[in-house]
Coordinates of C-alpha atoms and ligand atoms in Angstrom, one line a residue:
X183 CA 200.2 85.6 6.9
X184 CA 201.7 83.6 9.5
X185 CA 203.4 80.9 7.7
X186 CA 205.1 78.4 9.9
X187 CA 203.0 76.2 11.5
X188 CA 202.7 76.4 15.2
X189 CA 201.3 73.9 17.9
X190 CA 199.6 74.3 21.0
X191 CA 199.6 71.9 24.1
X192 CA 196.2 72.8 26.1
X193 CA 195.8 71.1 29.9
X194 CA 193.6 71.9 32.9
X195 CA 195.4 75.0 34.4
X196 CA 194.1 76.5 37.5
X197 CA 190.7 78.7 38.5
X198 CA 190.8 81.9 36.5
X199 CA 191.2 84.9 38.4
X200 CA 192.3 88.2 38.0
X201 CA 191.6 91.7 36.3
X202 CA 192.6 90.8 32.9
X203 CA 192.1 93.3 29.3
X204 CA 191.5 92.1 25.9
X205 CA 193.2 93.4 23.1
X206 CA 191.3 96.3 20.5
X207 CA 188.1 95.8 19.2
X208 CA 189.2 94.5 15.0
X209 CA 185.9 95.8 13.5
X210 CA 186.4 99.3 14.8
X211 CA 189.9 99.1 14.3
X212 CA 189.7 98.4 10.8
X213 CA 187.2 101.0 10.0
X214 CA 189.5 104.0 12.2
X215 CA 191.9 103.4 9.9
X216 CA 190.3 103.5 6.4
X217 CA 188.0 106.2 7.4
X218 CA 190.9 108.3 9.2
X219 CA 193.1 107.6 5.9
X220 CA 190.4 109.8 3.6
X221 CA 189.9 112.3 6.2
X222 CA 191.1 115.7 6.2
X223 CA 193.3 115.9 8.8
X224 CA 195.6 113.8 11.3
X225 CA 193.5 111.1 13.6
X226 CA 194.9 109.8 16.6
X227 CA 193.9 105.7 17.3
X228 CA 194.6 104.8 21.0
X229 CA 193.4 101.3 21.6
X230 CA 194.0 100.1 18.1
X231 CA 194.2 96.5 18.0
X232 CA 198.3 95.1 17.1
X233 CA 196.6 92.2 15.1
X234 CA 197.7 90.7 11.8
X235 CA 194.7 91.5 10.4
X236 CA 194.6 95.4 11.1
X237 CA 198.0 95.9 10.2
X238 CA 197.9 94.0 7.3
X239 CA 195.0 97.1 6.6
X240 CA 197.3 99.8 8.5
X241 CA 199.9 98.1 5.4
X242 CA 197.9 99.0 2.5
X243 CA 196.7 101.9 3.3
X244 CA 200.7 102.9 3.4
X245 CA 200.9 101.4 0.3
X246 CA 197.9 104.3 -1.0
X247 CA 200.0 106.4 0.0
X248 CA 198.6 107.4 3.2
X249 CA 201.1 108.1 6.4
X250 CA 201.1 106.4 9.2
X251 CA 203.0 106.4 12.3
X252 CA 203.0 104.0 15.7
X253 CA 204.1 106.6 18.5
X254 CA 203.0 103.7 20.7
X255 CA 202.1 100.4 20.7
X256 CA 198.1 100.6 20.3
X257 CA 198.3 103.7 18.8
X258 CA 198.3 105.2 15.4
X259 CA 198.7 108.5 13.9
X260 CA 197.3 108.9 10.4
X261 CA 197.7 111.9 8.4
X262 CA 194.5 111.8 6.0
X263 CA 194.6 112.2 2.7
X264 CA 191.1 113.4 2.3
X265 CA 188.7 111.7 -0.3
X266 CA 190.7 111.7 -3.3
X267 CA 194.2 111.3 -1.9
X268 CA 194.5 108.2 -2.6
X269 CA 197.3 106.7 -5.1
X270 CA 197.4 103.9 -7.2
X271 CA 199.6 101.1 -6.0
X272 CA 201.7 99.0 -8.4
X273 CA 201.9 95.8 -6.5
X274 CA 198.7 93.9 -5.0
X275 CA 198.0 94.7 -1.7
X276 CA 197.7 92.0 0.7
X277 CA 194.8 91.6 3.1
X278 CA 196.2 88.5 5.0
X279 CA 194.0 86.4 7.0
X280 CA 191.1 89.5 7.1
X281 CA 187.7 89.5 5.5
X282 CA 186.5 92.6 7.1
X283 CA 189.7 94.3 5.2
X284 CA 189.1 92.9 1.9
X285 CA 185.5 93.9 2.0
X286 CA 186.0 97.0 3.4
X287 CA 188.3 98.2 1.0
X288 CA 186.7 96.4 -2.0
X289 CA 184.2 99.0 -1.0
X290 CA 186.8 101.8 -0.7
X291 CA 188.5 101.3 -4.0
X292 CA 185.3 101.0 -6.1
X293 CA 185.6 104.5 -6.5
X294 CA 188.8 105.8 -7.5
X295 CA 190.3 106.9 -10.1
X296 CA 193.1 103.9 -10.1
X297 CA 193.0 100.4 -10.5
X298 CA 193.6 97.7 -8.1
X299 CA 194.0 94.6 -6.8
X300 CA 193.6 93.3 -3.3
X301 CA 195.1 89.2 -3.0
X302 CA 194.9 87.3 0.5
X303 CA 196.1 84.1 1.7
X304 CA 194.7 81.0 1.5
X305 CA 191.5 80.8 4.1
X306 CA 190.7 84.4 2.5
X307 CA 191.0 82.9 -1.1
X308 CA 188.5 80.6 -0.6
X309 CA 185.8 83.0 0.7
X310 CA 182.8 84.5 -1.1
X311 CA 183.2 87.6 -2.2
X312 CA 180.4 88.2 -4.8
X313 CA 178.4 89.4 -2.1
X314 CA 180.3 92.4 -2.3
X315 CA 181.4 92.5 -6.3
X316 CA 177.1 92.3 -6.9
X317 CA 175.9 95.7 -5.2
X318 CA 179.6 97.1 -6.0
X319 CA 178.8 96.6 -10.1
X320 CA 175.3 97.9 -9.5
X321 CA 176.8 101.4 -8.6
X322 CA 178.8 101.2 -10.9
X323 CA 181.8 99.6 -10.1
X324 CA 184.0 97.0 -12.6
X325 CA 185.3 94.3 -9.9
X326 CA 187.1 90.9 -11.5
X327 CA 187.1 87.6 -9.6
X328 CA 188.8 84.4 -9.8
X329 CA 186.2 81.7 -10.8
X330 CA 183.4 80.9 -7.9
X331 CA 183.8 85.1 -6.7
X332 CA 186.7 85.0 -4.5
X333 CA 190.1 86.5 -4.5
X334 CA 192.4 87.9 -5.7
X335 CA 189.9 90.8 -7.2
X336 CA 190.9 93.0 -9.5
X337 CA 188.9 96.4 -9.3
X338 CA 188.9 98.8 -12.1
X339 CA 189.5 102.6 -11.8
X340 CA 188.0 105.4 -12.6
X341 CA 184.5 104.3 -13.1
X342 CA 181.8 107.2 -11.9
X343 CA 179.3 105.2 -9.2
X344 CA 175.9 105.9 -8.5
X345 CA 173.7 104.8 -5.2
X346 CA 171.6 102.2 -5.2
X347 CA 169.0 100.5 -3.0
X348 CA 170.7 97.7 -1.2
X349 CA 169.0 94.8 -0.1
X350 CA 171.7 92.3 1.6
X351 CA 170.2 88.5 1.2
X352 CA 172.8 87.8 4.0
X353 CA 173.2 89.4 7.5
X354 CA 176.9 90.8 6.5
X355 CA 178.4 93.9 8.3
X356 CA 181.1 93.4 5.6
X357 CA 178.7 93.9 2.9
X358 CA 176.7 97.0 4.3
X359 CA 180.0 98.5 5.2
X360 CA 181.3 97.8 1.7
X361 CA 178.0 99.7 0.3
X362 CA 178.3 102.1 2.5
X363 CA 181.7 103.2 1.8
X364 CA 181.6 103.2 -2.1
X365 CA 178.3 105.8 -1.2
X366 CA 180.6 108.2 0.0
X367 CA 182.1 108.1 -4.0
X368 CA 178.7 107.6 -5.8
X369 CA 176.4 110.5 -7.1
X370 CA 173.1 110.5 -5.2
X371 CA 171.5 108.3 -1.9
X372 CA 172.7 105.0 -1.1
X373 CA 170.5 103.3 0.9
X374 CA 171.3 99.9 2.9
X375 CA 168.8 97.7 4.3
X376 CA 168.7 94.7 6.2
X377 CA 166.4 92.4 7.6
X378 CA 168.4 91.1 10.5
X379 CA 170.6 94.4 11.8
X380 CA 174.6 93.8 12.0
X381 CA 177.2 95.6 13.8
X382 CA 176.5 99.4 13.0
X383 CA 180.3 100.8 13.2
X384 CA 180.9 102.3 9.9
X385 CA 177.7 103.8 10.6
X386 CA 178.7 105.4 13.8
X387 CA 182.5 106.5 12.9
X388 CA 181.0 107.9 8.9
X389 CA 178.9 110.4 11.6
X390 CA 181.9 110.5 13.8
X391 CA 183.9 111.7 11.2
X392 CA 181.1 114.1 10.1
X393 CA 179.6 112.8 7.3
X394 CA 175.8 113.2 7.3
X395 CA 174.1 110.0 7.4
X396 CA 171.1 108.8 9.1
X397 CA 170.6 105.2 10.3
X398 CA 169.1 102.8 13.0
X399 CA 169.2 99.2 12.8
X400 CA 168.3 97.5 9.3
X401 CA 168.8 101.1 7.7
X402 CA 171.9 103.0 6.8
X403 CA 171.7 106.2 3.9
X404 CA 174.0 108.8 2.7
X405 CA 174.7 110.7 0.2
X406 CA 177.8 111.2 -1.7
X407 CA 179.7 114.5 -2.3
X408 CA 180.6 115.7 1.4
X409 CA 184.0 115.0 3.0
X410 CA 185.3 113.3 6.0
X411 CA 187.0 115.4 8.9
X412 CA 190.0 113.8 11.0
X413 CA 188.7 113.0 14.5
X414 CA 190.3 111.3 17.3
X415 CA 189.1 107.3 18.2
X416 CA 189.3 105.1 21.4
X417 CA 189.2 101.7 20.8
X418 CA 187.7 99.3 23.3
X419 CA 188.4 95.9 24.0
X420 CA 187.1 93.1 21.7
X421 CA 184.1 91.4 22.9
X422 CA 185.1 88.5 20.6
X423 CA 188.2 88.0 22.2
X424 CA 186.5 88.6 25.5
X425 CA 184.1 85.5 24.7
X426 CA 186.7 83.0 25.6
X427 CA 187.7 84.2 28.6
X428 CA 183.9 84.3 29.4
X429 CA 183.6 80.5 28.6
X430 CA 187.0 79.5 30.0
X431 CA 185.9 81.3 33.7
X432 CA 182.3 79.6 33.0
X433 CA 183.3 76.2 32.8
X434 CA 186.0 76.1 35.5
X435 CA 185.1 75.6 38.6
X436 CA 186.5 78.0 41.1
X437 CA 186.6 80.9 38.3
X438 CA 186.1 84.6 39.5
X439 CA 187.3 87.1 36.1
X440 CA 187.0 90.9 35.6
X441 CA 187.5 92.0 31.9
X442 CA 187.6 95.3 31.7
X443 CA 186.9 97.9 29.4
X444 CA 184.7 95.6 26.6
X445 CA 183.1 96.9 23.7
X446 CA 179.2 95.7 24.7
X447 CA 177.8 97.4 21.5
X448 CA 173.8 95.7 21.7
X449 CA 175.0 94.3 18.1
X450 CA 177.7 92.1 19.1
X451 CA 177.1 90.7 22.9
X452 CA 174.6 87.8 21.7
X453 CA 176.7 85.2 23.4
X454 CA 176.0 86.9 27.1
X455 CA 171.9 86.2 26.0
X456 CA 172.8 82.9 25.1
X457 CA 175.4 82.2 27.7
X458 CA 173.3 84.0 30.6
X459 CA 170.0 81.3 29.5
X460 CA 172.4 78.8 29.8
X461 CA 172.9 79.6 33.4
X462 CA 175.7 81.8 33.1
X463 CA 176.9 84.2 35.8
X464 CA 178.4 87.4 33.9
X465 CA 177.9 90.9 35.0
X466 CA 178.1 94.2 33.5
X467 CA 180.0 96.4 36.3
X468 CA 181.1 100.3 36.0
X469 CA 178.9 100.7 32.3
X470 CA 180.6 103.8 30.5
X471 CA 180.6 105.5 27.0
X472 CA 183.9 105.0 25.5
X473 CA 185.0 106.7 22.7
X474 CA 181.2 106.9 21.5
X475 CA 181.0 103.0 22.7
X476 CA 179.0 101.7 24.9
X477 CA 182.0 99.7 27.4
X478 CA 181.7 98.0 30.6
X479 CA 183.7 95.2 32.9
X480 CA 182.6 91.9 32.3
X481 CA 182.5 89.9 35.7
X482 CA 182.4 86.3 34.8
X483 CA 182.2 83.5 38.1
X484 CA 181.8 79.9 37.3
X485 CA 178.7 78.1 37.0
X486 CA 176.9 75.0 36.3
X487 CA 175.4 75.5 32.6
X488 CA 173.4 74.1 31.1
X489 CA 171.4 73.8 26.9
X490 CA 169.7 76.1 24.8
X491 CA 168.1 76.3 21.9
X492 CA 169.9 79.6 20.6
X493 CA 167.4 82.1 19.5
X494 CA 167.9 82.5 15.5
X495 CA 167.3 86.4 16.2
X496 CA 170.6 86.7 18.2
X497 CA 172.6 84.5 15.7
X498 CA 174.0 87.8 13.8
X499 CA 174.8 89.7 17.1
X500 CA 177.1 86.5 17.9
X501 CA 178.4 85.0 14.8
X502 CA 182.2 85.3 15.9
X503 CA 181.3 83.8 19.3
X504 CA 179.9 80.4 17.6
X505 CA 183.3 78.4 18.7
X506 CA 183.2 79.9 22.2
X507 CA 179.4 79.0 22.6
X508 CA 179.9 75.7 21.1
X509 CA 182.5 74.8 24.2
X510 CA 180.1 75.8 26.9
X511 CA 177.8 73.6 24.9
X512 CA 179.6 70.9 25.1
X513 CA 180.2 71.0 28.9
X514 CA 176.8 71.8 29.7
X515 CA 173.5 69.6 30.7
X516 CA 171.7 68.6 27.5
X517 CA 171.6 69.8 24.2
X518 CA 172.2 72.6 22.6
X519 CA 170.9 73.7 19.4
X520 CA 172.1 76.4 16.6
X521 CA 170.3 76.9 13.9
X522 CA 170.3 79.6 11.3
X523 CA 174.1 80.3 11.6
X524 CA 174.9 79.0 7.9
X525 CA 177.4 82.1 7.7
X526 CA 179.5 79.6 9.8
X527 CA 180.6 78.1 7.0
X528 CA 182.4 80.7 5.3
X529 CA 183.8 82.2 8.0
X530 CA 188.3 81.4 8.1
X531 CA 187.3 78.4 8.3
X532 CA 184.2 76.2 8.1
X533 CA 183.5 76.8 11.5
X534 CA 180.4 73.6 12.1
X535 CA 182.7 71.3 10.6
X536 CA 185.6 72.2 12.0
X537 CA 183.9 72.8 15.7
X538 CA 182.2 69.0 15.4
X539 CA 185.9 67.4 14.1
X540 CA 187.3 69.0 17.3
X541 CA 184.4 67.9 20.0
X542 CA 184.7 65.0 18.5
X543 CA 187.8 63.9 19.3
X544 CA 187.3 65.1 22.8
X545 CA 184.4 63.0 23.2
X546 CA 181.5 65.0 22.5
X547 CA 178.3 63.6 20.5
X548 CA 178.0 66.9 17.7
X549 CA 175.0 66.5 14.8
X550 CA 175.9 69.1 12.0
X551 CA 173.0 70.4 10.2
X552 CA 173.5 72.7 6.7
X553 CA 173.3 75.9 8.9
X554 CA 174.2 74.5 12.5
X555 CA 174.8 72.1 14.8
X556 CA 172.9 69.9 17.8
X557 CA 176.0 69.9 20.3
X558 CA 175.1 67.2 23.0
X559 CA 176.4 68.3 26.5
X560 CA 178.3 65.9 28.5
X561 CA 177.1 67.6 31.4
X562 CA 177.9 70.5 33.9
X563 CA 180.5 67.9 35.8
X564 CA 181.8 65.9 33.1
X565 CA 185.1 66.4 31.8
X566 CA 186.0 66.2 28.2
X567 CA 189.1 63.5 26.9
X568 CA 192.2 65.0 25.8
X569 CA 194.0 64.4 22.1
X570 CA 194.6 65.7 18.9
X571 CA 192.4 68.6 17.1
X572 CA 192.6 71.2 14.3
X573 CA 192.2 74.9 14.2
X574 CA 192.4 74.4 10.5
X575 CA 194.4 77.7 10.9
X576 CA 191.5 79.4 12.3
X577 CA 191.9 81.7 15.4
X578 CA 188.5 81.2 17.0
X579 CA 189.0 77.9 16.7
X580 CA 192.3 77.2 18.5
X581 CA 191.4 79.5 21.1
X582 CA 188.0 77.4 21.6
X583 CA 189.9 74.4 21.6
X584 CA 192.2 75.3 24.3
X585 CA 188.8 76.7 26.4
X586 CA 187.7 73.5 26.0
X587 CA 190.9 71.8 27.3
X588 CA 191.0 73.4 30.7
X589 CA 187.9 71.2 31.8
X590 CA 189.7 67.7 29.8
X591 CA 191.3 64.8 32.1
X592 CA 193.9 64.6 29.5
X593 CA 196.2 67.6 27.5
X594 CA 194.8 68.5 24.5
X595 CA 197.2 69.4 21.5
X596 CA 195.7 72.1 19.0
X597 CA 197.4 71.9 15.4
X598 CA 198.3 74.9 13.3
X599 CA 197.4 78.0 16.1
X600 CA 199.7 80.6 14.0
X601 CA 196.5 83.1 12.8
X602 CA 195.5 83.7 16.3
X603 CA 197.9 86.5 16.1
X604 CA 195.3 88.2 13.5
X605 CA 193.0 88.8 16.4
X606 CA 194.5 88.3 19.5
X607 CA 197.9 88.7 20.0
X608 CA 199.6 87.5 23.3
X609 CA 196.9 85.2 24.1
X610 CA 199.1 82.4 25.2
X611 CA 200.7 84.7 27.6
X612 CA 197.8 86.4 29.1
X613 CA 195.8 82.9 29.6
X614 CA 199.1 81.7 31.3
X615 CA 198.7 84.7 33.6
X616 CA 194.9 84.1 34.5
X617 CA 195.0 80.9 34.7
X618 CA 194.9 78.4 32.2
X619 CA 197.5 75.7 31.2
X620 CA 198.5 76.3 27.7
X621 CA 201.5 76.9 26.5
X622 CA 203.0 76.5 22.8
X623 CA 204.9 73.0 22.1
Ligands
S3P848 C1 182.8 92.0 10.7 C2 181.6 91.5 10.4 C3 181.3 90.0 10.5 C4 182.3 89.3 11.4 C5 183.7 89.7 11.2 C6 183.9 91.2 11.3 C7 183.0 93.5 10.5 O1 181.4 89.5 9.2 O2 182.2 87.9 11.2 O3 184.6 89.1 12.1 O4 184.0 94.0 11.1 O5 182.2 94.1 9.8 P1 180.1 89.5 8.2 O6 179.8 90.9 8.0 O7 180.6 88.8 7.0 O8 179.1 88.7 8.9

């Protein structure tokens, strides 16, 4: 969505300090609006995260004919249409840079009475979307690809679903939720399993919302036919946004950070395990329920680190936090190994190759494997060189990259940083104020 291309220059800044906040969790973000839009009733979203990605969702769902209004900045009002309020839209409807919003409402529009077709731009046009289109058409659901399953897809109205038995071959929150929400339009139970459990947030806001469902990790079921009842939703902040910071404050020395308010939901704070065995000094202060979230204040000091092997158990509950971890990596004692993250790959970017271009260049010895990487540490006082890398236009990486450049001996330049605005708006501005030296140029 963010066309022009736009630089970053990355140096060594100073210790960061401060009480800082992250912007709104995406995932729940996403999901408040599309459940509030088939609601009955008005929900109010405080928190709500002003990313490309969720408005680009917010846009759409204007588009369906749902009303939306921004009394504030990280807030929304929508007026729910309840579960057939939808309307057709004549023109494609753009998801942007944002997988979980193509999914999600690939999911969505399975089951309505109009056709569709949701288009994105050109990261999301390259990634695999069969995984949804294949338990979609088993309920049912008529869903058109271009050639190798990815977008633009073209869904077909009006076709009556069923639930099915899902069995997802790949640990994908996108995919469950998907499922999930096509249940609520499908006669009879659909059930989800999974053998590694994902982020559970559709699962939470469905009951939120009051739709009976039962479910504990590596099991979601409903049953279609009930309706959806507006409720109000707090946002916390995004732990995946949160992850840099953790990394940055990690590997300077002098670093004393307090995040507060972070979403610490058990299936999305795998990089504290993995950061915490690397040596990591993070604690969980003033632990609260948030909007039916577990939150807390993430206290992060500097410390030496050094490798892991990451446990493949906890890959799932950090797969947005791989180009964070893989900075701490690199500045660490030793090895590191990640194995088991071949989801990496078709993430916004190939995240292994992209990650290993960048060390690279910085200095750092990176062996890529099909589903990982060996990242070989230069140690917990080596600094990395400075130069030229990519974010290949992906937001996780050109925020790792300019982590990674606070603890260089030379500036770093980061090439095409646009899309970190899907995620993380303001993040030049709020390193600047904690800290770092970055700045756009
Ligand atoms: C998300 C799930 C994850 C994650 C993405 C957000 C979600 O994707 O990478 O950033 O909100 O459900 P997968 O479900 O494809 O792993």
């Amino acid at each position: 969505m963010s066309g022009a291309a736009l630089h970053w220059l990355a140096e060594p800044g100073a210790p960061l300090r401060g009480d800082v906040r992250v912007p709104g969790d995406k995932s729940i973000s996403h999901r408040a609006l599309l459940l509030a839009a088939i609601a009955e009733g008005t929900t109010h979203v405080r928190g709500f995260l002003e990313g490309e990605d969720t408005r680009a969702t917010a846009a759409i769902l204007r588009q369906l004919g749902v009303r939306i209004e921004v009394p504030a900045a990280g807030e929304r009002v929508v007026h729910g249409v309840g579960l057939h309020g939808l309307r057709a839209s004549e023109r494609p409807l753009d998801c942007g840079n944002a997988g979980t919003g193509m999914r999600l409402l690939c999911g969505l529009l399975a089951g309505q009475a109009f056709a569709s077709e949701l288009i994105g731009d050109a990261s999301l046009s390259r990634r695999p979307m069969q995984r949804v289109i294949a338990p979609l058409e088993r309920m049912g659901a008529m869903i058109a690809a271009d050639a190798g399953g990815v977008p633009p897809l073209r869904i077909a109205g009006g076709r009556a679903l069923h639930g099915i038995d899902h069995e997802s071959p790949v640990a994908s929150a996108q995919v469950k939720s998907a499922v999930l929400l096509a249940g609520l339009y499908a006669q009879g139970r659909t059930r989800v399993c999974e053998a590694q459990p994902t982020r559970d947030y559709t699962e939470s806001m469905l009951a939120a919302f009051g739709w009976p469902i039962r479910h504990r990790p590596g099991l979601a079921e409903l049953d279609g036919g009930h309706r959806l009842h507006a409720t109000d939703i707090v946002v916390p902040g995004d732990f995946s946004s949160a992850a840099f910071w953790l990394v940055a404050a990690s590997i300077v020395p002098g670093s004393d950070l307090r995040i507060a308010e972070v979403g610490i939901n058990p299936r999305r704070i795998g990089l504290l395990t993995a950061l915490r065995a690397m040596g990591a000094d993070i604690v969980e202060e003033n632990l609260r329920r948030c909007g039916g979230e577990e939150v807390a204040d993430l206290r992060v000091r500097h410390a030496p680190l050094h490798g892991i092997e990451v446990p493949a158990a906890i890959v799932p509950d950090m797969i947005d936090e791989f180009p964070a971890l893989f900075i701490a990596a690199a500045l660490a004692d030793g090895p590191t190994v990640v194995r088991g993250a071949g989801e990496l790959r078709v993430k916004e970017s190939d995240r292994i190759a992209g990650m290993a271009a960048g060390l690279r260049r910085l200095g750092v010895c990176v062996d890529e494997t099909d589903d990982g990487a060996i990242i070989h540490g230069l140690g917990a006082n080596a600094r990395l060189r400075g130069g030229d890398v990519d974010s290949l236009g992906d937001h996780r990486l050109a925020m790792a990259f300019a982590v990674a450049a606070q603890r260089a001996d030379a500036p770093v330049r980061i090439a095409d940083c646009a899309n970190v605005a899907t995620s993380f708006p303001g993040f030049v501005e709020r390193a600047a104020g904690i800290g770092m030296g970055l700045r756009v140029g």
